[in-house]
XYZ file of C-alpha atoms in Angstrom:
589
model
C 31.782 -206.976 162.806
C 32.144 -203.420 163.625
C 33.931 -201.137 161.471
C 37.165 -199.226 162.369
C 36.642 -195.898 164.153
C 37.875 -192.866 162.100
C 41.081 -192.273 164.195
C 41.996 -196.024 163.960
C 41.470 -195.922 160.196
C 43.905 -192.959 159.645
C 46.401 -194.673 161.892
C 46.188 -197.887 159.887
C 46.644 -195.836 156.557
C 49.729 -194.104 158.028
C 51.244 -197.373 159.090
C 50.637 -198.908 155.560
C 52.151 -195.632 153.949
C 55.328 -195.713 156.109
C 55.727 -199.464 155.883
C 55.630 -199.303 152.151
C 58.139 -196.344 151.958
C 60.544 -198.151 154.312
C 60.405 -201.358 152.331
C 60.938 -199.412 149.114
C 63.962 -197.559 150.455
C 65.459 -200.993 151.723
C 64.851 -202.572 148.379
C 66.627 -199.594 146.501
C 69.407 -199.846 148.934
C 69.944 -203.467 148.178
C 69.365 -202.996 144.552
C 72.023 -200.231 144.372
C 74.538 -202.133 146.357
C 74.179 -205.124 143.851
C 75.026 -202.957 141.025
C 78.612 -203.424 139.563
C 80.928 -200.995 140.659
C 83.269 -201.583 137.821
C 84.262 -204.293 135.332
C 87.430 -206.118 135.815
C 88.238 -206.132 132.023
C 87.842 -202.351 131.831
C 89.790 -201.623 134.848
C 92.670 -203.903 133.336
C 92.577 -202.129 130.003
C 92.887 -198.651 131.738
C 95.826 -199.778 133.927
C 97.645 -201.266 130.613
C 96.809 -197.944 128.832
C 98.428 -196.164 131.801
C 101.633 -198.299 131.444
C 102.066 -197.352 127.826
C 102.830 -193.792 128.560
C 105.633 -191.785 130.341
C 104.159 -189.033 132.660
C 106.136 -186.103 134.236
C 105.990 -182.604 134.938
C 108.042 -181.892 131.917
C 105.529 -183.362 129.665
C 102.802 -181.001 130.855
C 101.536 -178.166 128.730
C 100.491 -175.992 131.747
C 101.805 -175.499 135.237
C 98.227 -176.462 136.474
C 98.285 -179.830 134.564
C 98.932 -182.953 136.616
C 99.099 -186.779 135.500
C 95.464 -187.962 136.197
C 96.626 -191.551 135.806
C 98.648 -191.277 138.765
C 95.436 -192.004 140.767
C 94.887 -195.313 138.636
C 96.416 -197.835 141.064
C 95.549 -200.867 143.381
C 96.571 -200.311 146.896
C 96.183 -203.476 149.066
C 92.585 -204.054 150.382
C 91.618 -200.577 149.710
C 88.333 -201.099 147.888
C 87.761 -197.405 146.978
C 91.299 -197.360 145.028
C 90.348 -200.683 143.296
C 87.257 -198.992 141.892
C 88.274 -197.635 138.475
C 84.930 -195.532 138.531
C 86.366 -193.407 141.170
C 89.638 -192.761 139.406
C 90.495 -189.327 138.086
C 89.131 -188.535 134.627
C 86.689 -191.558 134.573
C 82.931 -191.662 134.874
C 80.909 -194.938 134.843
C 77.235 -195.664 134.073
C 75.370 -195.835 137.455
C 73.273 -198.805 136.113
C 75.825 -200.829 134.316
C 79.016 -199.760 135.791
C 80.955 -199.472 132.286
C 83.178 -196.744 131.747
C 81.396 -194.157 129.483
C 83.372 -191.233 130.045
C 87.428 -190.726 129.859
C 88.673 -187.230 130.223
C 92.637 -187.310 130.189
C 92.966 -183.946 128.844
C 96.090 -182.092 129.942
C 97.316 -185.197 131.815
C 100.886 -184.981 130.947
C 100.755 -188.035 128.888
C 103.878 -188.705 126.640
C 104.260 -191.735 124.146
C 102.842 -193.321 121.099
C 99.263 -194.454 120.436
C 98.169 -197.432 118.005
C 95.454 -199.844 117.269
C 96.778 -202.184 119.977
C 96.328 -199.686 122.467
C 93.908 -201.131 125.254
C 92.015 -197.754 125.143
C 90.033 -199.206 122.224
C 88.634 -202.010 124.426
C 86.441 -199.461 126.260
C 83.657 -199.898 123.795
C 81.174 -198.483 126.056
C 82.704 -195.049 125.857
C 80.534 -192.117 124.866
C 82.827 -189.284 125.653
C 86.765 -189.050 125.160
C 89.144 -186.280 125.511
C 92.949 -186.922 125.173
C 93.564 -183.211 124.310
C 96.844 -181.424 125.434
C 99.086 -184.469 125.557
C 102.038 -185.522 123.417
C 101.427 -188.591 121.471
C 104.661 -188.377 119.574
C 103.346 -187.708 116.090
C 101.199 -191.068 116.182
C 98.541 -191.484 113.564
C 94.873 -191.878 114.624
C 94.530 -195.573 114.996
C 92.115 -197.442 112.674
C 90.767 -199.125 115.969
C 89.139 -195.818 116.731
C 85.881 -197.289 115.199
C 85.601 -199.821 118.092
C 84.327 -196.944 120.126
C 81.092 -196.569 118.079
C 79.128 -195.051 121.005
C 81.149 -191.944 121.087
C 79.240 -188.821 120.813
C 82.274 -186.560 121.802
C 85.769 -186.826 120.583
C 88.467 -184.329 121.399
C 92.153 -184.995 120.153
C 93.266 -181.401 120.026
C 96.764 -180.328 120.754
C 97.779 -183.814 121.125
C 100.666 -184.256 118.645
C 98.966 -186.696 116.214
C 99.539 -186.557 112.472
C 98.857 -188.298 109.158
C 95.804 -188.831 107.196
C 92.609 -189.246 109.406
C 91.637 -192.601 108.879
C 88.265 -193.634 107.050
C 87.311 -195.596 110.397
C 86.878 -192.256 112.217
C 83.806 -191.853 109.911
C 82.168 -194.857 111.396
C 81.581 -192.977 114.560
C 77.988 -192.013 113.427
C 76.893 -190.733 116.911
C 79.421 -188.032 116.997
C 77.899 -184.749 118.033
C 81.187 -183.021 118.731
C 84.565 -183.567 117.028
C 87.827 -181.643 117.790
C 90.913 -182.461 115.852
C 92.507 -179.072 115.906
C 96.155 -177.766 116.370
C 98.215 -180.869 115.882
C 100.768 -179.752 113.345
C 104.071 -178.172 113.912
C 103.331 -174.858 112.261
C 106.031 -172.480 110.542
C 103.494 -170.139 109.347
C 100.043 -170.055 107.850
C 99.744 -173.046 105.367
C 103.245 -174.224 106.215
C 102.587 -177.370 108.066
C 105.063 -179.947 109.297
C 104.010 -183.446 110.511
C 100.462 -182.309 109.843
C 97.119 -183.939 110.352
C 95.376 -184.475 106.822
C 91.806 -184.811 105.828
C 91.929 -185.629 102.145
C 90.925 -189.422 101.653
C 88.634 -189.276 103.282
C 87.643 -185.774 102.425
C 85.837 -182.994 104.199
C 82.898 -183.775 101.800
C 83.083 -187.494 103.082
C 82.994 -186.525 106.712
C 80.038 -184.250 106.113
C 78.153 -186.877 104.500
C 78.777 -189.566 107.182
C 78.757 -187.748 110.478
C 75.402 -186.066 110.062
C 74.647 -185.415 113.828
C 77.625 -183.038 114.181
C 76.816 -179.978 116.193
C 80.426 -178.952 117.128
C 83.141 -179.287 114.443
C 86.584 -177.987 114.960
C 89.314 -178.874 112.467
C 91.693 -175.802 112.951
C 95.151 -176.452 111.490
C 93.998 -179.708 109.860
C 95.359 -179.755 106.176
C 92.220 -180.164 104.036
C 92.915 -178.158 100.839
C 89.517 -178.504 99.287
C 86.384 -176.401 99.010
C 83.946 -176.325 101.718
C 81.044 -178.806 100.907
C 77.611 -177.016 100.670
C 76.287 -179.924 102.638
C 77.661 -178.232 105.802
C 74.849 -175.996 105.599
C 72.342 -179.062 106.251
C 73.945 -179.766 109.631
C 72.637 -178.421 112.844
C 75.844 -176.751 113.670
C 76.328 -174.600 116.666
C 80.156 -174.444 116.397
C 82.365 -174.367 113.107
C 85.922 -173.704 113.046
C 88.012 -174.208 110.023
C 91.093 -171.950 110.563
C 94.326 -172.323 108.660
C 93.108 -175.542 106.683
C 94.248 -174.522 103.156
C 90.569 -174.200 102.217
C 89.749 -173.080 98.439
C 86.921 -171.939 96.401
C 83.773 -169.739 97.493
C 82.476 -170.241 100.891
C 78.588 -171.330 101.046
C 76.899 -168.252 102.012
C 74.052 -170.364 103.669
C 76.440 -171.319 106.398
C 76.371 -167.834 107.856
C 72.755 -168.130 108.307
C 72.589 -171.576 110.041
C 69.925 -170.928 112.722
C 71.884 -172.356 115.656
C 75.403 -171.449 114.657
C 77.074 -169.340 117.408
C 80.849 -169.488 116.389
C 82.154 -169.424 112.950
C 85.937 -169.209 112.566
C 87.531 -169.407 109.014
C 90.804 -167.275 109.569
C 93.942 -167.648 107.678
C 92.585 -169.450 104.508
C 93.966 -167.034 101.900
C 92.446 -169.023 98.944
C 89.002 -169.070 100.577
C 86.825 -166.516 98.838
C 83.156 -165.223 99.249
C 81.272 -162.309 100.539
C 79.139 -161.410 103.624
C 75.360 -162.017 103.289
C 72.680 -159.813 104.881
C 72.340 -160.701 108.595
C 69.060 -161.163 110.431
C 68.448 -159.857 113.868
C 67.746 -163.424 114.841
C 71.176 -164.524 114.212
C 72.864 -166.356 117.138
C 76.312 -165.414 115.978
C 78.792 -164.622 118.895
C 82.118 -164.956 117.185
C 82.874 -164.278 113.709
C 86.357 -164.676 112.435
C 87.388 -164.368 108.750
C 90.791 -162.638 108.854
C 93.286 -163.520 106.278
C 90.659 -164.895 103.984
C 89.791 -163.880 100.354
C 86.401 -162.384 101.196
C 85.480 -159.322 99.229
C 82.789 -156.942 98.523
C 81.598 -154.527 101.221
C 80.692 -155.126 104.882
C 76.983 -155.034 104.902
C 75.298 -152.522 107.374
C 73.239 -155.597 108.567
C 76.356 -156.485 110.433
C 74.923 -154.495 113.051
C 72.144 -156.891 113.476
C 74.455 -159.380 115.268
C 73.843 -158.002 118.604
C 75.085 -161.016 120.277
C 78.427 -160.722 118.783
C 81.491 -160.884 121.236
C 84.272 -161.350 118.893
C 84.783 -159.958 115.304
C 87.863 -160.441 113.204
C 88.049 -159.114 109.787
C 91.862 -158.523 109.687
C 93.880 -158.550 106.477
C 90.786 -158.927 104.357
C 89.913 -157.317 101.000
C 86.719 -155.740 101.798
C 86.014 -152.307 100.141
C 84.358 -149.175 101.451
C 83.840 -147.883 104.763
C 83.254 -149.559 108.020
C 79.353 -149.482 108.521
C 78.245 -147.120 111.382
C 75.889 -149.848 112.350
C 79.054 -151.716 113.945
C 78.371 -149.342 116.833
C 75.200 -151.270 117.681
C 77.344 -154.323 118.646
C 77.167 -153.366 122.388
C 78.242 -156.932 123.449
C 81.435 -156.749 121.458
C 84.498 -157.461 123.525
C 87.238 -158.098 120.793
C 87.515 -156.195 117.533
C 90.429 -156.978 115.218
C 90.753 -154.706 112.123
C 94.492 -155.319 111.704
C 95.568 -154.749 108.065
C 92.102 -153.914 107.002
C 92.408 -151.229 104.252
C 88.996 -149.774 104.646
C 88.172 -146.153 103.462
C 87.068 -143.305 105.714
C 88.096 -142.946 109.228
C 87.293 -144.713 112.566
C 85.823 -142.327 114.910
C 83.833 -142.236 118.065
C 80.709 -142.276 115.963
C 81.694 -145.832 114.840
C 83.434 -147.231 117.814
C 82.694 -144.989 120.677
C 79.513 -146.979 121.746
C 81.522 -150.237 122.203
C 82.031 -149.695 125.920
C 82.472 -153.596 126.444
C 85.801 -153.895 124.393
C 88.549 -155.392 126.010
C 90.670 -156.118 122.845
C 91.155 -153.504 120.043
C 93.538 -153.955 117.179
C 93.551 -151.253 114.460
C 97.336 -151.903 113.520
C 98.869 -152.148 109.926
C 95.786 -150.358 108.586
C 96.893 -148.087 105.438
C 93.875 -145.990 104.778
C 92.427 -142.553 105.703
C 92.806 -143.471 109.208
C 96.522 -143.878 108.652
C 98.390 -140.533 109.314
C 95.816 -138.747 111.164
C 96.647 -136.701 114.295
C 97.009 -138.676 117.580
C 94.583 -136.285 119.211
C 91.773 -137.871 117.177
C 92.370 -141.058 119.207
C 90.934 -139.317 122.455
C 87.644 -141.254 122.131
C 89.642 -144.545 122.820
C 90.289 -143.392 126.297
C 86.648 -143.913 127.134
C 86.784 -147.492 126.626
C 87.954 -148.077 130.040
C 87.454 -151.921 129.899
C 90.276 -152.204 127.357
C 93.075 -154.744 128.205
C 94.827 -155.046 124.810
C 95.135 -152.038 122.497
C 97.375 -152.220 119.334
C 97.659 -148.970 117.289
C 101.159 -149.862 115.860
C 102.033 -149.092 112.194
C 99.312 -146.428 111.618
C 101.618 -143.529 110.759
C 99.987 -141.600 113.603
C 101.437 -137.978 114.108
C 101.537 -136.102 117.137
C 102.063 -136.742 120.919
C 100.977 -139.663 122.824
C 97.688 -138.662 124.230
C 97.819 -138.289 128.152
C 94.174 -139.607 128.215
C 95.471 -143.278 127.519
C 96.362 -143.025 131.187
C 92.686 -143.449 131.900
C 92.838 -147.079 130.559
C 93.717 -148.423 133.987
C 92.763 -152.096 132.986
C 95.384 -152.002 130.046
C 97.712 -155.068 130.063
C 99.183 -154.501 126.575
C 99.734 -151.076 124.727
C 101.346 -151.001 121.317
C 102.029 -147.658 119.671
C 105.194 -148.641 117.627
C 106.015 -147.696 114.082
C 104.230 -144.345 114.074
C 105.340 -140.800 113.823
C 104.775 -139.791 117.471
C 107.030 -137.264 119.047
C 107.406 -135.454 122.286
C 107.533 -137.202 125.837
C 105.748 -140.159 127.090
C 102.989 -138.908 129.353
C 103.484 -139.471 133.115
C 100.030 -140.433 133.233
C 100.716 -143.886 131.663
C 102.482 -144.771 134.875
C 98.941 -144.983 136.375
C 98.064 -148.142 134.189
C 98.613 -150.505 137.205
C 98.226 -153.960 135.101
C 100.437 -153.059 132.170
C 102.777 -155.938 131.131
C 103.637 -154.945 127.527
C 104.419 -151.357 126.580
C 105.695 -150.835 123.104
C 106.580 -147.372 121.743
C 109.472 -148.363 119.533
C 110.280 -146.644 116.237
C 109.066 -143.328 116.962
C 110.449 -139.878 117.407
C 110.273 -139.652 121.362
C 112.445 -137.759 123.587
C 112.612 -136.775 127.236
C 112.526 -138.981 130.298
C 110.795 -142.298 130.713
C 107.884 -141.916 133.263
C 108.921 -142.689 136.802
C 107.123 -144.151 139.578
C 104.273 -146.656 140.020
C 104.250 -149.236 137.205
C 107.256 -147.934 135.371
C 109.196 -148.646 138.573
C 108.445 -152.312 138.386
C 111.040 -153.157 135.574
C 114.781 -152.516 135.598
C 116.353 -149.819 133.518
C 118.351 -152.645 131.796
C 115.272 -153.525 129.846
C 114.982 -150.219 128.241
C 117.960 -150.880 126.274
C 119.104 -154.468 125.779
C 121.570 -154.249 123.019
C 123.453 -151.204 124.209
C 124.017 -151.751 128.029
C 126.710 -149.125 128.110
C 124.159 -146.368 127.300
C 121.659 -147.237 129.771
C 120.175 -144.283 131.501
C 116.767 -142.936 132.641
C 116.671 -140.864 129.584
C 115.071 -142.022 126.362
C 117.086 -145.006 124.891
C 116.736 -146.655 121.593
C 114.757 -149.979 121.311
C 116.212 -153.322 120.849
C 115.609 -153.196 117.185
C 115.382 -156.044 114.687
C 116.219 -159.053 116.798
C 114.347 -161.847 118.599
C 115.369 -161.642 122.166
C 114.515 -164.096 124.835
C 116.032 -163.522 128.202
C 115.770 -166.198 130.851
C 118.293 -165.679 133.574
C 119.017 -169.394 133.837
C 121.857 -171.227 132.258
C 119.448 -174.165 131.003
C 116.032 -172.505 130.644
C 113.022 -174.783 130.298
C 110.741 -172.027 129.493
C 110.626 -168.345 128.421
C 110.570 -166.382 131.621
C 111.169 -162.759 130.533
C 110.197 -161.559 127.080
C 110.339 -161.889 123.284
C 110.786 -159.160 120.903
C 110.545 -159.815 117.269
C 110.866 -157.798 114.015
C 112.377 -157.694 110.613
C 111.787 -161.423 109.964
C 114.363 -162.742 112.449
C 113.731 -166.072 113.598
C 116.508 -166.832 116.235
C 116.415 -166.865 119.847
C 119.154 -165.520 122.200
C 118.861 -167.338 125.499
C 120.715 -164.877 127.467
C 123.774 -166.100 129.610
C 123.146 -169.778 128.411
C 125.126 -169.088 125.192
C 122.351 -170.797 123.235
C 120.967 -169.761 119.861
C 118.132 -171.642 118.417
C 115.206 -171.291 115.868
C 111.844 -170.369 117.257
C 110.578 -173.708 116.257
C 113.316 -175.825 117.633
C 113.336 -173.711 120.886
C 109.540 -174.072 121.531
C 109.501 -177.791 120.500
C 112.025 -178.468 123.368
C 109.768 -176.696 125.952
C 106.693 -178.617 126.557
C 106.446 -177.707 130.178
C 106.113 -174.024 129.177
C 102.922 -172.254 130.182
C 102.749 -170.129 127.283
C 98.824 -169.412 127.943
C 96.533 -167.701 125.451
C 98.538 -165.946 122.675
C 96.584 -164.078 120.375
C 97.216 -164.498 116.636
C 96.960 -160.800 116.272
C 99.761 -159.044 118.068
C 101.049 -161.723 120.364
C 99.779 -161.216 123.895
C 101.001 -163.193 126.541
C 100.185 -164.897 129.938
C 101.867 -166.516 132.965
C 105.640 -167.173 132.521
C 106.173 -165.010 129.443
C 106.330 -161.275 130.441
C 106.311 -159.800 127.220
C 106.020 -160.315 123.456
C 106.227 -157.614 120.930
C 106.062 -158.392 116.906
C 106.286 -155.142 114.931
C 106.687 -156.557 111.632
C 107.386 -160.356 111.651
C 104.410 -162.293 110.493
C 106.076 -165.538 110.483
C 106.635 -165.766 114.099
C 103.350 -164.204 114.974
C 101.283 -166.706 113.188
C 103.333 -169.663 114.248
C 103.627 -169.236 117.979
C 100.011 -169.897 118.844
C 100.210 -173.534 117.534
C 102.914 -174.424 120.115
C 101.031 -172.961 122.920
C 98.578 -174.477 125.497
C 95.912 -171.807 124.735
C 92.816 -171.403 126.745
C 91.476 -169.172 123.987
C 90.882 -172.040 121.913
C 89.021 -173.832 124.630
C 87.084 -170.659 125.381
C 87.511 -167.670 122.971
C 85.613 -165.346 125.427
C 87.956 -165.609 128.322
C 90.662 -162.861 128.898
C 93.787 -162.896 126.902
C 96.068 -162.009 129.616
C 95.971 -163.112 133.229
C 95.230 -160.190 135.487
C 97.489 -161.755 138.235
C 100.632 -160.293 136.950
C 100.912 -156.778 137.819
C 104.424 -155.715 136.909
C 105.818 -154.390 133.738
C 107.882 -157.094 132.566
C 109.551 -155.138 129.689
C 109.278 -152.111 127.522
C 110.238 -151.423 123.964
C 111.159 -147.714 123.625
C 112.993 -145.688 120.928
C 113.931 -142.144 120.701
């Protein structure tokens, strides 16, 4: 038998290759078509879960939110709508067809949740987010332990309360746990309908959930020391703000090799000191404002070259700010509010921080206080600044005209100083300015005209005394909380807030309504309050202006009512740049 010629041989090989390839492709096609698109019992559980809640635009946190469950429906013979794996917020395993991910965050859900909720029949879930919904002060159901495959659980901003059940600690596969901001807060440590972690305790949680990398328990009432075992976890994100923590903070946690975000603010009974920081530290956010930390700030803080946000406000540190802070070239947010350091802040310390978009030096009573305002000229070089708070520093002199170079500013607060003279016309060049506060100074002359200062009415210069409105320097509104809406029955704040002297009432303009701040905000679930800084109250979207010269109560409580993207992503801008009109000004002669 004669052998095949060379050309015939290669033709035969090509034929075999293509035949095998086509056969494999066809086999894969039929195999994939045989995979289950969904499971009837899971689809039924999802539909029953949907029916247990009320959804409406008025139950949404943000204007951009929408009820994802509206797509969960069966429409005649439409096979695509029958497939629950194609519904909004749902992801199924490609091999088994089981629902493994359910993202109903910001879905406008309103109602109660309990152990009979059909959600807990979805036992294959690995990822669950119910954040930014209203669950009517429900407790976390004990049936949560049915979801033993969960690796990610987010129940933040969902209006749940009560003791965290021990069954949650059965979720041993959890890598990320976020239960933050579920209390109605009337000030730091003053919780109403709060979520608690006492029995089980934080110690129990750390002992059981050993795979955790992300832990956010902000605003959960813990009232215990921080267990040293936290330093044994492979944490990348740890946030325990306003938890009533006590005792000394374990220093080793600062030095966790993978820890990027550490936030401990508003735990006044939490003590400790800062360690020496290595150059290899991955820290990008360090927030210890309002804690009982003491000692000095080590010069090795300058080794944290990846740091984007630093908050040491209202702390008990002694000594001067280390010059090495100038090495933090990536820093975007620096909050030194109420920090009574010695020495002065000058360009040699902060002048190199050219990436700053948020700088708060307010309420700092030290050698910096009382210095001449001309010494602030270096600040004008930080042209990326969006928020600048220099209030209550006892500054003396004229408002530097060079501040007009800060054309990206959205909030400028110079209130409660000893500034005199006229407001520089150059400030009208700040195109994006939304908040302008120079109240409680000794200014005179005309308010700047043109450009940005033409975008708000003269009436906003002087709310309490409309008969005295004029372009000349008026008095500020003084010690009131004023909320102007322009609607008879407002469903959200649309103009501005001004707070001082501990007042906690709201004047709703023409509506004749006067309510407490807590009551007012509790009735406005549809408000898009956006990111509100806990330091100086900066606003976005519907709110045009918020100024808090003195009132710590309101300043510290408002963030917990808000749909705040800053909690989701601390690095994003604090104020939307889309609003380019000056909504309101606080000015006093």
